[in-house]
Amino acid sequence: MAVPRPPGSALTTLRAMRRDSLGTFTALRREYGPIVRVPVPGARLYLVSDPAAIHEAMTATGRTYAKGSGRSTDPDRPGFQPLQRILGMGLLTSAGEHWRRQRRLINPLFHHARVAEYCAVFADLAERTADSWHDGEVRDIHTDMTELTLAIVGRTVFDVDLDATIMRRIREWLTENMATARRGADTPWTRLLDKLPLPSTRRWNADRRALDALVYQLIAARRASGATGSDLLSLLLSARDEQTGATMPDLDVRDEAVTLLLAGHETTANALAWAFHLLGGAPAAQSALRSELDSVLDGRLPTAADLPRLPYTKAVFAESMRLYPPAWIVARRLLSPRDVLGHRLPTGSMLLFCPWVVHRDPQWWPEPEQFRPQRWLRKDPDRPRYAYFPFGGGPRQCIGNGFAEAEAVLALATLFRRWYVTPVSRDPIRPRPLITLRPATPVPMTVSAAPPA
Ligand code: HEM
């Protein structure tokens, strides 16, 4: 039996995806079931929305499925991926033996005890944001959260206070790269674009040079000073492969540091902005959050030791990522033919897993469109593991998931123990699905020290 596919030309689906990819994927799942062919010229693309099939694909070895698109069936060669040209062979975009070696080296930097050490940074920097707000003023929460998470990676990855100009430049550069995916992948077309004296190319190259200059300068300074700090850069420079004893060359350190800088702030900033947006529309949830913070913290800054004592704050974060998963799409390419949900799919097929769709599937989530943090306070034994996968899973699971969770929970706790927020408009904020799920517009909210009337 053939995999179901929507009628009409590929152009119709492409147009619909361009207009509204989240709506199109949701409709494809609803109308055609847990596996559906997405008709795109030149590619065998399938949307797979069944948690058991997603589980199987995400946890399979790197010899069965690979990241990125392309024709290669060599598990050591990374496929094309947006952001590849920026992140090089960093953890997010590399493959095969190189990825395995780097992941082995970098894993210990994200162990529980290390993340606990960073918790003071998370709370201190969130408190700096809380201090900068004034009663009754309107803040663009997405900008504030982006600045906060960038400052956090600046301090934890590089142990520096990234200055405001560099921060603004990194943000603008990333926005441009996400809006035009052509800037991300390393293809003959993008290499040609790099050589043309177009104003956009000149700007792109200048920004890349600025970012690289900053990172190499930080690497050189850290090498010169003996790299003994507990920031991730020092740890990358001193890390030794447990099998070979080798340290990392500067180019690899650059790729990993830029990966952590970019992957480590953008997603968490979006998750926090969406959490604020949802709390703004749910005064009862906001007051339940404040009650928990008042009773556990009694006004003081939260610490790593408070994390297990803040179940509702954690639930707010989990529920926000259910409704607005920052990594809204994850893809895998088949390296050999395989049966998926009873269909034999050929080598080269691309499987798309869309947390936005699965996280709102009424089969697993009662009242799926409702923001209900309390659903996380009780475990549902019938819900499959991959009905919720904001951090992916298996060997390529987000290395920063414990980091992100601690960071987000401590940031929410620090800010909401002092402030209430009210949206300036009742209109919902639309998501903009680029590589990550950003708010399409600013997220203006009034911050107030007293509960809104
Ligand atoms: C709410 C915040 C975050 C979300 C939702 C998120 C989501 C994800 C997802 C879904 C993946 C897997 C992608 C795939 O399988 O194709 C991933 C990978 C990754 N993430 Fe995150 N992430 C977050 C925060 C962070 C942070 C804070 C860091 C680092 C400080 C980080 C670093 C990485 C890296 C390096 C990878 C690649 C891992 C590998 O392939 O070995 N992420 N992330």
mmCIF file of C-alpha atoms and ligand atoms in Angstrom, residues 58 67 91-92 99 103 110 259-260 263-264 267-268 271 317 321 326-327 330 332 390-392 396-400 403-404 407, ligand 1:
data_model
loop_
_atom_site.group_PDB
_atom_site.id
_atom_site.type_symbol
_atom_site.label_atom_id
_atom_site.label_comp_id
_atom_site.label_asym_id
_atom_site.label_seq_id
_atom_site.Cartn_x
_atom_site.Cartn_y
_atom_site.Cartn_z
ATOM 1 C CA MET A 58 15.467 9.030 16.860
ATOM 2 C CA LYS A 67 20.848 14.324 9.868
ATOM 3 C CA LEU A 91 28.046 19.161 17.381
ATOM 4 C CA LEU A 92 24.759 20.246 15.853
ATOM 5 C CA TRP A 99 30.613 13.907 15.840
ATOM 6 C CA ARG A 103 30.217 14.452 21.731
ATOM 7 C CA PHE A 110 26.975 19.309 30.570
ATOM 8 C CA THR A 259 27.533 26.216 18.085
ATOM 9 C CA LEU A 260 27.074 26.528 21.840
ATOM 10 C CA ALA A 263 22.253 26.890 19.750
ATOM 11 C CA GLY A 264 22.512 27.745 23.438
ATOM 12 C CA THR A 267 15.965 28.285 21.558
ATOM 13 C CA THR A 268 15.851 29.154 25.268
ATOM 14 C CA ALA A 271 10.902 29.199 25.020
ATOM 15 C CA PHE A 317 8.199 25.676 31.138
ATOM 16 C CA MET A 321 7.441 24.022 25.078
ATOM 17 C CA PRO A 326 11.388 26.092 19.931
ATOM 18 C CA ALA A 327 12.841 23.345 17.674
ATOM 19 C CA VAL A 330 13.420 17.650 13.329
ATOM 20 C CA ARG A 332 16.289 12.431 9.506
ATOM 21 C CA PRO A 390 11.183 19.331 22.566
ATOM 22 C CA PHE A 391 14.829 18.268 22.943
ATOM 23 C CA GLY A 392 14.774 15.477 20.328
ATOM 24 C CA ARG A 396 21.583 13.242 18.940
ATOM 25 C CA GLN A 397 19.418 14.485 21.809
ATOM 26 C CA CYS A 398 20.068 18.095 22.767
ATOM 27 C CA ILE A 399 23.251 18.143 24.822
ATOM 28 C CA GLY A 400 22.027 21.313 26.542
ATOM 29 C CA PHE A 403 21.280 23.342 31.076
ATOM 30 C CA ALA A 404 18.241 24.840 29.291
ATOM 31 C CA GLU A 407 18.306 28.139 33.056
HETATM 32 C C1 HEM B 1 14.731 25.299 25.306
HETATM 33 C C2 HEM B 1 15.951 25.187 24.843
HETATM 34 C C3 HEM B 1 16.429 24.181 23.824
HETATM 35 C C4 HEM B 1 15.715 23.416 22.934
HETATM 36 C C5 HEM B 1 14.208 23.354 22.759
HETATM 37 C C6 HEM B 1 16.691 22.628 22.187
HETATM 38 C C7 HEM B 1 16.343 21.698 21.225
HETATM 39 C C8 HEM B 1 17.256 20.868 20.587
HETATM 40 C C9 HEM B 1 16.910 19.759 19.719
HETATM 41 C C10 HEM B 1 15.483 19.348 19.329
HETATM 42 C C11 HEM B 1 18.056 19.182 19.310
HETATM 43 C C12 HEM B 1 18.189 17.929 18.409
HETATM 44 C C13 HEM B 1 18.072 18.269 16.956
HETATM 45 C C14 HEM B 1 18.047 17.022 16.080
HETATM 46 O O1 HEM B 1 17.963 15.895 16.568
HETATM 47 O O2 HEM B 1 18.111 17.175 14.863
HETATM 48 C C15 HEM B 1 19.156 19.922 19.899
HETATM 49 C C16 HEM B 1 20.492 19.643 19.718
HETATM 50 C C17 HEM B 1 21.514 20.366 20.277
HETATM 51 N N1 HEM B 1 21.398 21.408 21.189
HETATM 52 FE FE1 HEM B 1 19.684 22.123 21.979
HETATM 53 N N2 HEM B 1 17.951 22.958 22.614
HETATM 54 C C18 HEM B 1 17.843 23.885 23.613
HETATM 55 C C19 HEM B 1 18.875 24.449 24.350
HETATM 56 C C20 HEM B 1 20.205 24.215 24.147
HETATM 57 C C21 HEM B 1 21.290 24.752 24.933
HETATM 58 C C22 HEM B 1 21.101 25.668 26.153
HETATM 59 C C23 HEM B 1 22.458 24.305 24.376
HETATM 60 C C24 HEM B 1 23.884 24.560 24.800
HETATM 61 C C25 HEM B 1 24.277 25.352 25.762
HETATM 62 C C26 HEM B 1 22.100 23.466 23.245
HETATM 63 C C27 HEM B 1 22.994 22.849 22.404
HETATM 64 C C28 HEM B 1 22.658 21.858 21.501
HETATM 65 C C29 HEM B 1 23.641 21.097 20.740
HETATM 66 C C30 HEM B 1 25.151 21.287 20.788
HETATM 67 C C31 HEM B 1 22.919 20.156 19.982
HETATM 68 C C32 HEM B 1 23.489 19.102 19.043
HETATM 69 C C33 HEM B 1 23.704 17.823 19.826
HETATM 70 C C34 HEM B 1 24.258 16.668 19.005
HETATM 71 O O3 HEM B 1 23.798 16.450 17.882
HETATM 72 O O4 HEM B 1 25.130 15.969 19.528
HETATM 73 N N3 HEM B 1 20.740 23.416 23.147
HETATM 74 N N4 HEM B 1 18.640 20.933 20.691
#
